[in-house]
PDB file of C-alpha atoms in Angstrom:
ATOM      1  CA  VAL A   1      57.079 -24.669  51.784  1.00 71.00           C
ATOM      2  CA  GLN A   2      56.587 -28.427  51.530  1.00 77.00           C
ATOM      3  CA  GLU A   3      53.491 -29.601  53.432  1.00 82.00           C
ATOM      4  CA  PRO A   4      54.377 -32.303  55.987  1.00 89.00           C
ATOM      5  CA  GLU A   5      53.602 -35.830  54.715  1.00 92.00           C
ATOM      6  CA  GLU A   6      51.123 -36.595  57.484  1.00 93.00           C
ATOM      7  CA  LYS A   7      49.088 -33.491  56.645  1.00 94.00           C
ATOM      8  CA  LYS A   8      48.879 -34.551  52.985  1.00 94.00           C
ATOM      9  CA  ILE A   9      47.451 -37.897  54.068  1.00 95.00           C
ATOM     10  CA  ALA A  10      44.967 -36.236  56.450  1.00 95.00           C
ATOM     11  CA  LEU A  11      43.850 -33.998  53.573  1.00 95.00           C
ATOM     12  CA  GLU A  12      43.476 -37.023  51.325  1.00 96.00           C
ATOM     13  CA  LEU A  13      41.306 -38.589  54.007  1.00 96.00           C
ATOM     14  CA  LEU A  14      39.138 -35.461  54.047  1.00 97.00           C
ATOM     15  CA  GLU A  15      38.875 -35.249  50.248  1.00 97.00           C
ATOM     16  CA  THR A  16      37.981 -38.916  49.838  1.00 97.00           C
ATOM     17  CA  GLU A  17      35.445 -38.511  52.656  1.00 97.00           C
ATOM     18  CA  GLN A  18      33.773 -35.619  50.810  1.00 97.00           C
ATOM     19  CA  ALA A  19      33.572 -37.686  47.631  1.00 96.00           C
ATOM     20  CA  TYR A  20      32.313 -40.659  49.642  1.00 97.00           C
ATOM     21  CA  VAL A  21      29.536 -38.635  51.280  1.00 97.00           C
ATOM     22  CA  SER A  22      28.303 -37.476  47.882  1.00 96.00           C
ATOM     23  CA  ARG A  23      28.287 -41.122  46.743  1.00 96.00           C
ATOM     24  CA  LEU A  24      26.253 -42.078  49.842  1.00 97.00           C
ATOM     25  CA  HIS A  25      23.924 -39.152  49.123  1.00 96.00           C
ATOM     26  CA  LEU A  26      23.381 -40.537  45.645  1.00 96.00           C
ATOM     27  CA  LEU A  27      22.589 -44.003  47.011  1.00 97.00           C
ATOM     28  CA  ASP A  28      20.347 -42.936  49.879  1.00 96.00           C
ATOM     29  CA  GLN A  29      18.740 -39.660  48.820  1.00 95.00           C
ATOM     30  CA  ILE A  30      18.401 -40.351  45.101  1.00 96.00           C
ATOM     31  CA  PHE A  31      18.349 -44.070  44.256  1.00 96.00           C
ATOM     32  CA  TYR A  32      16.732 -45.303  47.468  1.00 97.00           C
ATOM     33  CA  THR A  33      14.315 -42.389  47.840  1.00 96.00           C
ATOM     34  CA  GLU A  34      13.091 -42.425  44.238  1.00 95.00           C
ATOM     35  CA  LEU A  35      12.854 -46.217  43.976  1.00 95.00           C
ATOM     36  CA  MET A  36      10.960 -46.249  47.273  1.00 95.00           C
ATOM     37  CA  LYS A  37       8.534 -43.577  46.089  1.00 95.00           C
ATOM     38  CA  GLU A  38       7.699 -45.564  42.938  1.00 94.00           C
ATOM     39  CA  ALA A  39       7.393 -48.783  44.945  1.00 94.00           C
ATOM     40  CA  LYS A  40       4.881 -47.063  47.267  1.00 93.00           C
ATOM     41  CA  ASN A  41       2.856 -46.065  44.216  1.00 91.00           C
ATOM     42  CA  GLY A  42       2.788 -49.748  43.356  1.00 88.00           C
ATOM     43  CA  LYS A  43       4.393 -49.117  39.982  1.00 81.00           C
ATOM     44  CA  THR A  44       7.630 -51.046  40.120  1.00 89.00           C
ATOM     45  CA  VAL A  45       8.475 -53.552  42.856  1.00 93.00           C
ATOM     46  CA  PRO A  46       7.334 -54.331  46.412  1.00 93.00           C
ATOM     47  CA  GLU A  47       8.592 -51.804  48.991  1.00 93.00           C
ATOM     48  CA  GLU A  48      10.147 -54.681  50.928  1.00 94.00           C
ATOM     49  CA  VAL A  49      12.465 -55.429  47.991  1.00 95.00           C
ATOM     50  CA  VAL A  50      13.762 -51.851  47.857  1.00 96.00           C
ATOM     51  CA  LYS A  51      14.353 -51.940  51.628  1.00 96.00           C
ATOM     52  CA  ILE A  52      16.365 -55.144  51.389  1.00 96.00           C
ATOM     53  CA  ILE A  53      18.435 -53.879  48.445  1.00 96.00           C
ATOM     54  CA  PHE A  54      19.553 -50.757  50.298  1.00 96.00           C
ATOM     55  CA  SER A  55      19.971 -52.444  53.688  1.00 93.00           C
ATOM     56  CA  ASN A  56      21.098 -49.855  56.272  1.00 92.00           C
ATOM     57  CA  ILE A  57      22.549 -47.337  53.789  1.00 94.00           C
ATOM     58  CA  SER A  58      20.486 -44.505  55.370  1.00 92.00           C
ATOM     59  CA  SER A  59      22.193 -44.926  58.759  1.00 91.00           C
ATOM     60  CA  ILE A  60      25.587 -45.045  57.081  1.00 92.00           C
ATOM     61  CA  TYR A  61      24.833 -41.885  55.084  1.00 94.00           C
ATOM     62  CA  GLN A  62      23.545 -39.967  58.125  1.00 90.00           C
ATOM     63  CA  PHE A  63      26.559 -40.963  60.165  1.00 93.00           C
ATOM     64  CA  HIS A  64      29.133 -39.826  57.603  1.00 94.00           C
ATOM     65  CA  SER A  65      27.379 -36.646  56.459  1.00 92.00           C
ATOM     66  CA  ARG A  66      26.275 -35.359  59.865  1.00 89.00           C
ATOM     67  CA  PHE A  67      29.066 -36.565  62.068  1.00 89.00           C
ATOM     68  CA  PHE A  68      32.301 -37.806  60.567  1.00 92.00           C
ATOM     69  CA  LEU A  69      32.725 -35.393  57.657  1.00 95.00           C
ATOM     70  CA  PRO A  70      31.988 -32.219  59.729  1.00 93.00           C
ATOM     71  CA  GLU A  71      34.384 -33.361  62.485  1.00 92.00           C
ATOM     72  CA  LEU A  72      37.085 -34.045  59.946  1.00 95.00           C
ATOM     73  CA  GLN A  73      36.562 -30.659  58.278  1.00 96.00           C
ATOM     74  CA  LYS A  74      36.888 -28.924  61.649  1.00 94.00           C
ATOM     75  CA  ARG A  75      40.129 -30.781  62.336  1.00 94.00           C
ATOM     76  CA  MET A  76      41.671 -29.798  59.006  1.00 94.00           C
ATOM     77  CA  GLU A  77      40.696 -26.126  59.445  1.00 95.00           C
ATOM     78  CA  ASP A  78      42.495 -26.060  62.809  1.00 93.00           C
ATOM     79  CA  TRP A  79      45.449 -28.087  61.591  1.00 93.00           C
ATOM     80  CA  SER A  80      48.036 -25.292  61.959  1.00 91.00           C
ATOM     81  CA  CYS A  81      47.419 -24.939  65.716  1.00 91.00           C
ATOM     82  CA  ASN A  82      46.148 -28.459  66.446  1.00 91.00           C
ATOM     83  CA  PRO A  83      47.526 -31.076  64.021  1.00 92.00           C
ATOM     84  CA  ARG A  84      45.543 -34.180  64.910  1.00 93.00           C
ATOM     85  CA  ILE A  85      42.841 -36.528  63.562  1.00 95.00           C
ATOM     86  CA  GLY A  86      43.381 -39.581  65.803  1.00 95.00           C
ATOM     87  CA  ASP A  87      40.788 -38.545  68.382  1.00 92.00           C
ATOM     88  CA  VAL A  88      38.056 -38.074  65.753  1.00 91.00           C
ATOM     89  CA  ILE A  89      38.767 -41.429  64.174  1.00 93.00           C
ATOM     90  CA  GLN A  90      38.525 -43.108  67.574  1.00 91.00           C
ATOM     91  CA  LYS A  91      35.014 -41.707  67.906  1.00 87.00           C
ATOM     92  CA  LEU A  92      34.210 -42.943  64.417  1.00 86.00           C
ATOM     93  CA  ALA A  93      35.520 -46.499  64.716  1.00 88.00           C
ATOM     94  CA  PRO A  94      32.802 -48.166  66.845  1.00 85.00           C
ATOM     95  CA  PHE A  95      30.097 -46.908  64.475  1.00 87.00           C
ATOM     96  CA  LEU A  96      31.789 -48.606  61.545  1.00 88.00           C
ATOM     97  CA  LYS A  97      30.405 -51.892  62.883  1.00 84.00           C
ATOM     98  CA  MET A  98      27.215 -50.809  61.092  1.00 88.00           C
ATOM     99  CA  TYR A  99      28.998 -51.826  57.912  1.00 89.00           C
ATOM    100  CA  GLY A 100      28.851 -55.493  58.882  1.00 85.00           C
ATOM    101  CA  GLU A 101      25.187 -55.574  57.981  1.00 86.00           C
ATOM    102  CA  TYR A 102      25.640 -53.740  54.689  1.00 91.00           C
ATOM    103  CA  VAL A 103      28.576 -55.895  53.609  1.00 89.00           C
ATOM    104  CA  LYS A 104      26.795 -59.088  54.587  1.00 86.00           C
ATOM    105  CA  ASN A 105      23.758 -58.080  52.534  1.00 91.00           C
ATOM    106  CA  PHE A 106      25.701 -56.897  49.474  1.00 91.00           C
ATOM    107  CA  ASP A 107      25.605 -60.041  47.288  1.00 89.00           C
ATOM    108  CA  LYS A 108      21.916 -60.517  47.945  1.00 92.00           C
ATOM    109  CA  ALA A 109      21.229 -56.863  47.077  1.00 95.00           C
ATOM    110  CA  VAL A 110      22.995 -57.107  43.736  1.00 93.00           C
ATOM    111  CA  GLU A 111      21.155 -60.327  42.957  1.00 93.00           C
ATOM    112  CA  LEU A 112      17.800 -58.684  43.769  1.00 95.00           C
ATOM    113  CA  ILE A 113      18.543 -55.798  41.415  1.00 95.00           C
ATOM    114  CA  THR A 114      19.217 -58.286  38.606  1.00 94.00           C
ATOM    115  CA  VAL A 115      16.162 -60.447  39.325  1.00 94.00           C
ATOM    116  CA  TRP A 116      13.710 -57.542  39.631  1.00 94.00           C
ATOM    117  CA  SER A 117      15.135 -55.732  36.604  1.00 94.00           C
ATOM    118  CA  GLU A 118      14.111 -58.788  34.581  1.00 94.00           C
ATOM    119  CA  LYS A 119      10.739 -59.146  36.288  1.00 94.00           C
ATOM    120  CA  SER A 120       9.772 -55.474  36.236  1.00 94.00           C
ATOM    121  CA  PRO A 121      10.631 -53.315  33.205  1.00 94.00           C
ATOM    122  CA  PRO A 122       9.455 -50.101  34.998  1.00 94.00           C
ATOM    123  CA  PHE A 123      11.937 -50.834  37.804  1.00 95.00           C
ATOM    124  CA  GLN A 124      14.738 -51.354  35.293  1.00 95.00           C
ATOM    125  CA  GLU A 125      13.740 -48.203  33.429  1.00 95.00           C
ATOM    126  CA  LEU A 126      13.785 -46.067  36.581  1.00 95.00           C
ATOM    127  CA  ILE A 127      17.278 -47.295  37.488  1.00 95.00           C
ATOM    128  CA  ALA A 128      18.463 -46.657  33.923  1.00 96.00           C
ATOM    129  CA  ASP A 129      16.952 -43.160  34.077  1.00 95.00           C
ATOM    130  CA  ILE A 130      18.860 -42.291  37.267  1.00 96.00           C
ATOM    131  CA  GLN A 131      22.043 -43.830  35.853  1.00 95.00           C
ATOM    132  CA  ARG A 132      21.851 -41.493  32.844  1.00 95.00           C
ATOM    133  CA  ARG A 133      22.060 -38.439  35.098  1.00 95.00           C
ATOM    134  CA  LYS A 134      25.283 -36.518  35.373  1.00 93.00           C
ATOM    135  CA  VAL A 135      25.631 -37.266  39.093  1.00 91.00           C
ATOM    136  CA  CYS A 136      26.063 -40.985  38.267  1.00 92.00           C
ATOM    137  CA  ALA A 137      29.149 -40.322  36.134  1.00 90.00           C
ATOM    138  CA  ASN A 138      28.249 -43.119  33.703  1.00 89.00           C
ATOM    139  CA  LEU A 139      28.452 -45.752  36.443  1.00 91.00           C
ATOM    140  CA  THR A 140      25.822 -48.350  37.370  1.00 93.00           C
ATOM    141  CA  LEU A 141      23.889 -48.581  40.618  1.00 95.00           C
ATOM    142  CA  GLN A 142      25.811 -51.784  41.442  1.00 93.00           C
ATOM    143  CA  HIS A 143      29.080 -49.937  41.002  1.00 93.00           C
ATOM    144  CA  HIS A 144      28.037 -47.170  43.381  1.00 95.00           C
ATOM    145  CA  MET A 145      26.819 -49.743  45.898  1.00 95.00           C
ATOM    146  CA  LEU A 146      30.251 -51.290  46.054  1.00 93.00           C
ATOM    147  CA  GLU A 147      31.683 -48.086  47.484  1.00 94.00           C
ATOM    148  CA  PRO A 148      30.691 -48.655  51.148  1.00 94.00           C
ATOM    149  CA  VAL A 149      32.107 -52.189  50.936  1.00 91.00           C
ATOM    150  CA  GLN A 150      35.481 -50.706  49.997  1.00 91.00           C
ATOM    151  CA  ARG A 151      35.449 -47.775  52.425  1.00 93.00           C
ATOM    152  CA  ILE A 152      36.736 -49.412  55.625  1.00 91.00           C
ATOM    153  CA  PRO A 153      39.767 -51.009  53.936  1.00 90.00           C
ATOM    154  CA  ARG A 154      40.477 -47.532  52.530  1.00 93.00           C
ATOM    155  CA  TYR A 155      40.435 -45.964  56.020  1.00 94.00           C
ATOM    156  CA  GLU A 156      42.773 -48.676  57.168  1.00 93.00           C
ATOM    157  CA  LEU A 157      45.285 -47.980  54.386  1.00 94.00           C
ATOM    158  CA  LEU A 158      45.208 -44.208  54.796  1.00 95.00           C
ATOM    159  CA  LEU A 159      45.560 -44.385  58.555  1.00 95.00           C
ATOM    160  CA  LYS A 160      48.411 -46.897  58.370  1.00 95.00           C
ATOM    161  CA  ASP A 161      50.185 -44.491  56.073  1.00 96.00           C
ATOM    162  CA  TYR A 162      49.404 -41.565  58.356  1.00 96.00           C
ATOM    163  CA  VAL A 163      50.826 -43.320  61.437  1.00 95.00           C
ATOM    164  CA  ARG A 164      53.938 -44.306  59.468  1.00 95.00           C
ATOM    165  CA  LYS A 165      54.588 -40.714  58.409  1.00 94.00           C
ATOM    166  CA  LEU A 166      53.943 -39.085  61.804  1.00 93.00           C
ATOM    167  CA  PRO A 167      57.076 -37.618  63.410  1.00 91.00           C
ATOM    168  CA  PRO A 168      57.935 -39.478  66.660  1.00 88.00           C
ATOM    169  CA  GLU A 169      57.157 -36.425  68.803  1.00 89.00           C
ATOM    170  CA  SER A 170      53.773 -35.697  67.166  1.00 91.00           C
ATOM    171  CA  PRO A 171      50.974 -34.921  69.650  1.00 92.00           C
ATOM    172  CA  ASP A 172      48.711 -37.196  67.574  1.00 94.00           C
ATOM    173  CA  ARG A 173      50.873 -40.314  67.832  1.00 94.00           C
ATOM    174  CA  ASP A 174      49.110 -42.125  70.715  1.00 94.00           C
ATOM    175  CA  ASP A 175      45.627 -41.306  69.463  1.00 95.00           C
ATOM    176  CA  ALA A 176      46.409 -42.228  65.864  1.00 95.00           C
ATOM    177  CA  GLU A 177      47.889 -45.595  66.836  1.00 95.00           C
ATOM    178  CA  LYS A 178      44.905 -46.389  69.017  1.00 95.00           C
ATOM    179  CA  ALA A 179      42.555 -45.317  66.191  1.00 94.00           C
ATOM    180  CA  LEU A 180      44.340 -47.590  63.722  1.00 94.00           C
ATOM    181  CA  GLU A 181      44.019 -50.523  66.123  1.00 94.00           C
ATOM    182  CA  MET A 182      40.268 -49.865  66.410  1.00 92.00           C
ATOM    183  CA  ILE A 183      39.770 -49.590  62.645  1.00 92.00           C
ATOM    184  CA  PHE A 184      41.725 -52.806  62.227  1.00 90.00           C
ATOM    185  CA  MET A 185      39.370 -54.593  64.635  1.00 87.00           C
ATOM    186  CA  VAL A 186      36.318 -53.302  62.746  1.00 83.00           C
ATOM    187  CA  ALA A 187      37.748 -54.423  59.398  1.00 80.00           C
ATOM    188  CA  LYS A 188      38.221 -57.855  60.915  1.00 81.00           C
ATOM    189  CA  HIS A 189      34.667 -57.666  62.222  1.00 76.00           C
ATOM    190  CA  SER A 190      33.198 -57.199  58.747  1.00 75.00           C
ATOM    191  CA  ASN A 191      35.406 -59.971  57.293  1.00 75.00           C
ATOM    192  CA  ALA A 192      34.127 -62.219  60.075  1.00 76.00           C
ATOM    193  CA  ALA A 193      30.579 -61.223  59.149  1.00 75.00           C
ATOM    194  CA  ILE A 194      31.248 -62.248  55.546  1.00 74.00           C
ATOM    195  CA  ALA A 195      32.823 -65.552  56.611  1.00 78.00           C
ATOM    196  CA  GLU A 196      29.861 -66.270  58.880  1.00 76.00           C
ATOM    197  CA  MET A 197      27.422 -65.475  56.078  1.00 73.00           C
ATOM    198  CA  GLU A 198      29.250 -67.865  53.731  1.00 75.00           C
ATOM    199  CA  ARG A 199      29.255 -70.584  56.384  1.00 77.00           C
ATOM    200  CA  LEU A 200      25.485 -70.277  56.888  1.00 75.00           C
ATOM    201  CA  GLN A 201      24.890 -70.166  53.146  1.00 73.00           C
ATOM    202  CA  ASN A 202      26.895 -73.384  52.619  1.00 78.00           C
ATOM    203  CA  LEU A 203      25.197 -75.035  55.582  1.00 78.00           C
ATOM    204  CA  TRP A 204      21.804 -74.162  54.155  1.00 76.00           C
ATOM    205  CA  VAL A 205      22.693 -75.791  50.827  1.00 77.00           C
ATOM    206  CA  VAL A 206      23.639 -78.974  52.709  1.00 81.00           C
ATOM    207  CA  TYR A 207      20.307 -78.932  54.576  1.00 78.00           C
ATOM    208  CA  GLN A 208      18.477 -78.617  51.255  1.00 76.00           C
ATOM    209  CA  ARG A 209      20.342 -81.657  49.923  1.00 81.00           C
ATOM    210  CA  LEU A 210      19.177 -83.518  53.024  1.00 81.00           C
ATOM    211  CA  GLY A 211      15.528 -82.549  52.569  1.00 77.00           C
ATOM    212  CA  LEU A 212      15.388 -79.962  55.377  1.00 67.00           C
ATOM    213  CA  GLU A 213      14.439 -82.359  58.142  1.00 65.00           C
ATOM    214  CA  ASP A 214      13.432 -80.128  61.038  1.00 55.00           C
ATOM    215  CA  ASP A 215      15.509 -81.770  63.685  1.00 64.00           C
ATOM    216  CA  ILE A 216      18.655 -81.495  61.565  1.00 68.00           C
ATOM    217  CA  VAL A 217      18.436 -77.821  60.603  1.00 65.00           C
ATOM    218  CA  ASP A 218      20.485 -75.931  63.168  1.00 70.00           C
ATOM    219  CA  PRO A 219      22.445 -72.761  62.314  1.00 66.00           C
ATOM    220  CA  SER A 220      25.141 -73.519  64.874  1.00 73.00           C
ATOM    221  CA  ASN A 221      26.172 -76.779  63.222  1.00 80.00           C
ATOM    222  CA  GLU A 222      29.380 -77.008  61.323  1.00 83.00           C
ATOM    223  CA  LEU A 223      29.913 -79.365  58.416  1.00 85.00           C
ATOM    224  CA  ILE A 224      33.308 -81.027  58.821  1.00 86.00           C
ATOM    225  CA  LYS A 225      33.381 -83.584  56.014  1.00 90.00           C
ATOM    226  CA  GLU A 226      31.076 -85.226  53.503  1.00 88.00           C
ATOM    227  CA  GLY A 227      31.465 -87.860  50.836  1.00 87.00           C
ATOM    228  CA  PRO A 228      30.463 -91.224  49.382  1.00 88.00           C
ATOM    229  CA  ILE A 229      31.246 -94.424  51.249  1.00 87.00           C
ATOM    230  CA  GLN A 230      30.616 -98.160  50.752  1.00 86.00           C
ATOM    231  CA  LYS A 231      28.554 -99.978  53.367  1.00 86.00           C
ATOM    232  CA  ILE A 232      29.633-103.565  53.922  1.00 82.00           C
ATOM    233  CA  SER A 233      26.935-106.115  54.512  1.00 82.00           C
ATOM    234  CA  THR A 234      28.479-109.058  56.354  1.00 74.00           C
ATOM    235  CA  ARG A 235      25.451-111.271  55.688  1.00 74.00           C
ATOM    236  CA  ASN A 236      25.922-111.525  51.931  1.00 76.00           C
ATOM    237  CA  ASN A 237      29.489-110.226  51.628  1.00 78.00           C
ATOM    238  CA  SER A 238      28.556-107.296  49.420  1.00 78.00           C
ATOM    239  CA  THR A 239      28.880-103.517  49.514  1.00 80.00           C
ATOM    240  CA  SER A 240      26.424-100.769  48.638  1.00 84.00           C
ATOM    241  CA  GLU A 241      26.911 -97.075  47.925  1.00 87.00           C
ATOM    242  CA  LYS A 242      26.025 -94.736  50.811  1.00 89.00           C
ATOM    243  CA  TYR A 243      26.911 -91.152  51.721  1.00 90.00           C
ATOM    244  CA  LEU A 244      28.164 -89.559  54.936  1.00 89.00           C
ATOM    245  CA  PHE A 245      27.801 -86.061  56.343  1.00 89.00           C
ATOM    246  CA  LEU A 246      29.923 -85.442  59.412  1.00 90.00           C
ATOM    247  CA  PHE A 247      28.943 -82.407  61.497  1.00 89.00           C
ATOM    248  CA  ASN A 248      30.563 -81.185  64.707  1.00 88.00           C
ATOM    249  CA  ASN A 249      27.787 -82.911  66.701  1.00 85.00           C
ATOM    250  CA  MET A 250      26.444 -85.753  64.543  1.00 86.00           C
ATOM    251  CA  LEU A 251      27.203 -88.171  61.750  1.00 89.00           C
ATOM    252  CA  LEU A 252      24.441 -88.595  59.173  1.00 88.00           C
ATOM    253  CA  TYR A 253      24.446 -91.895  57.334  1.00 86.00           C
ATOM    254  CA  CYS A 254      22.472 -91.365  54.129  1.00 88.00           C
ATOM    255  CA  VAL A 255      21.226 -93.133  51.054  1.00 86.00           C
ATOM    256  CA  PRO A 256      21.459 -91.247  47.748  1.00 84.00           C
ATOM    257  CA  ARG A 257      17.979 -90.799  46.262  1.00 83.00           C
ATOM    258  CA  VAL A 258      17.392 -91.696  42.656  1.00 77.00           C
ATOM    259  CA  ILE A 259      14.659 -89.089  42.155  1.00 71.00           C
ATOM    260  CA  GLN A 260      16.140 -85.914  40.704  1.00 65.00           C
ATOM    261  CA  VAL A 261      13.689 -83.494  42.330  1.00 67.00           C
ATOM    262  CA  GLY A 262      13.961 -82.274  45.904  1.00 68.00           C
ATOM    263  CA  ALA A 263      16.367 -83.761  48.384  1.00 76.00           C
ATOM    264  CA  GLU A 264      19.455 -85.525  47.119  1.00 82.00           C
ATOM    265  CA  PHE A 265      19.765 -87.843  50.138  1.00 83.00           C
ATOM    266  CA  GLN A 266      17.610 -89.645  52.606  1.00 83.00           C
ATOM    267  CA  VAL A 267      18.929 -89.791  56.157  1.00 83.00           C
ATOM    268  CA  HIS A 268      18.913 -93.413  57.345  1.00 76.00           C
ATOM    269  CA  LEU A 269      20.759 -93.094  60.578  1.00 81.00           C
ATOM    270  CA  ARG A 270      22.103 -90.419  62.835  1.00 85.00           C
ATOM    271  CA  ILE A 271      24.901 -91.050  65.289  1.00 83.00           C
ATOM    272  CA  ASN A 272      25.733 -88.477  67.950  1.00 84.00           C
ATOM    273  CA  VAL A 273      29.384 -87.555  67.953  1.00 83.00           C
ATOM    274  CA  ASP A 274      29.738 -87.467  71.728  1.00 87.00           C
ATOM    275  CA  SER A 275      29.019 -91.186  72.161  1.00 85.00           C
ATOM    276  CA  MET A 276      30.520 -92.317  68.841  1.00 85.00           C
ATOM    277  CA  LYS A 277      33.429 -94.742  68.560  1.00 88.00           C
ATOM    278  CA  VAL A 278      35.569 -95.164  65.464  1.00 87.00           C
ATOM    279  CA  ARG A 279      38.245 -97.728  64.748  1.00 86.00           C
ATOM    280  CA  GLU A 280      40.079 -99.244  61.797  1.00 86.00           C
ATOM    281  CA  LEU A 281      39.290-102.817  60.754  1.00 84.00           C
ATOM    282  CA  ASN A 282      42.008-104.967  59.262  1.00 81.00           C
ATOM    283  CA  ASP A 283      39.857-107.007  56.949  1.00 78.00           C
ATOM    284  CA  ALA A 284      41.696-108.859  54.208  1.00 74.00           C
ATOM    285  CA  GLN A 285      38.590-109.225  52.059  1.00 77.00           C
ATOM    286  CA  PHE A 286      37.552-105.561  52.357  1.00 81.00           C
ATOM    287  CA  PRO A 287      40.571-103.241  52.531  1.00 86.00           C
ATOM    288  CA  ASN A 288      40.315 -99.688  53.926  1.00 84.00           C
ATOM    289  CA  THR A 289      37.389-100.444  56.199  1.00 87.00           C
ATOM    290  CA  PHE A 290      36.542 -98.904  59.525  1.00 87.00           C
ATOM    291  CA  LEU A 291      33.852 -99.311  62.170  1.00 85.00           C
ATOM    292  CA  VAL A 292      31.656 -96.494  63.383  1.00 87.00           C
ATOM    293  CA  SER A 293      29.511 -97.346  66.380  1.00 85.00           C
ATOM    294  CA  GLY A 294      26.825 -95.313  68.043  1.00 84.00           C
ATOM    295  CA  LYS A 295      24.441 -96.223  70.874  1.00 83.00           C
ATOM    296  CA  GLN A 296      22.038 -98.161  68.635  1.00 78.00           C
ATOM    297  CA  ARG A 297      24.061 -99.386  65.694  1.00 83.00           C
ATOM    298  CA  THR A 298      27.485-100.192  64.349  1.00 84.00           C
ATOM    299  CA  LEU A 299      28.348 -99.581  60.697  1.00 82.00           C
ATOM    300  CA  GLU A 300      31.096-101.285  58.732  1.00 85.00           C
ATOM    301  CA  LEU A 301      32.249 -98.796  56.120  1.00 85.00           C
ATOM    302  CA  GLN A 302      34.724 -99.067  53.295  1.00 83.00           C
ATOM    303  CA  ALA A 303      36.592 -96.067  51.892  1.00 87.00           C
ATOM    304  CA  ARG A 304      38.018 -95.886  48.358  1.00 86.00           C
ATOM    305  CA  SER A 305      41.617 -95.609  49.538  1.00 88.00           C
ATOM    306  CA  GLU A 306      43.714 -95.803  52.654  1.00 87.00           C
ATOM    307  CA  GLU A 307      44.096 -92.012  52.533  1.00 88.00           C
ATOM    308  CA  GLU A 308      40.365 -91.521  52.469  1.00 86.00           C
ATOM    309  CA  MET A 309      39.860 -93.982  55.306  1.00 84.00           C
ATOM    310  CA  ASN A 310      42.417 -92.174  57.450  1.00 88.00           C
ATOM    311  CA  ALA A 311      40.800 -88.817  56.661  1.00 87.00           C
ATOM    312  CA  TRP A 312      37.411 -90.108  57.861  1.00 89.00           C
ATOM    313  CA  ILE A 313      38.847 -91.693  61.001  1.00 86.00           C
ATOM    314  CA  LYS A 314      40.691 -88.486  61.837  1.00 88.00           C
TER     315      LYS A 314
END
């Protein structure tokens, strides 16, 4: 007798979950535990480093091995009299938000492994030793660490398939659709966490270029546009090269610094966006110029092209 399609998918979910739990066991109970033990003995790297590398992998491992996998196994054993998995996945979904932290930390973790492997040969040797074991299947620590990052998208795909294959009258239909919706929201949640991390990372780079002035560094700021601009001096009819950073709440008018070390720009003037006025100037002598005025000062600025001028004004 042909197994129904939806049961095949539910079984695939169970089998991949078993394999996944053994991968998490490897990460948490073998790599993390052994690296931590050596770090405590002061032989390899600071304990803090090991903690950061593995982020919240222990919580993720406990959750899957003690809760999700057993529930799934129970469901598949009872399949003949109670063919459903939707309810279990609904209980699982909210906990998957834990992945946001792991995913957000992933790039940093991989970078730390590289950096400390160079700094500390005993650390590198211990990782290599674990990687040689059969349980690692000739794959690197980094490779195994990628697995949790890919797990939620995998749930999403399997569940989508499961819902598609369910007969219309299946008792699991409502639950499965609701579960899919929840998983979808969590997947979006971890993508949002990644996007937010990238935004903060890029913002931080901008602050470094500006010399990290205390009153400028604010994680809620958003960089909207930056670029070189010419400042017109009406007194002697000349222009000089300046640089603008436009944030959601302020415009920074900067001078490029010649010194190669440290900050790239010096902030000469800050204009708050809420009281700022901008208008085009039709100046025959200096084309593509516009005025930016704040409470204290008005700047006459010249862009390199009409397009660029319009982009700034906008």
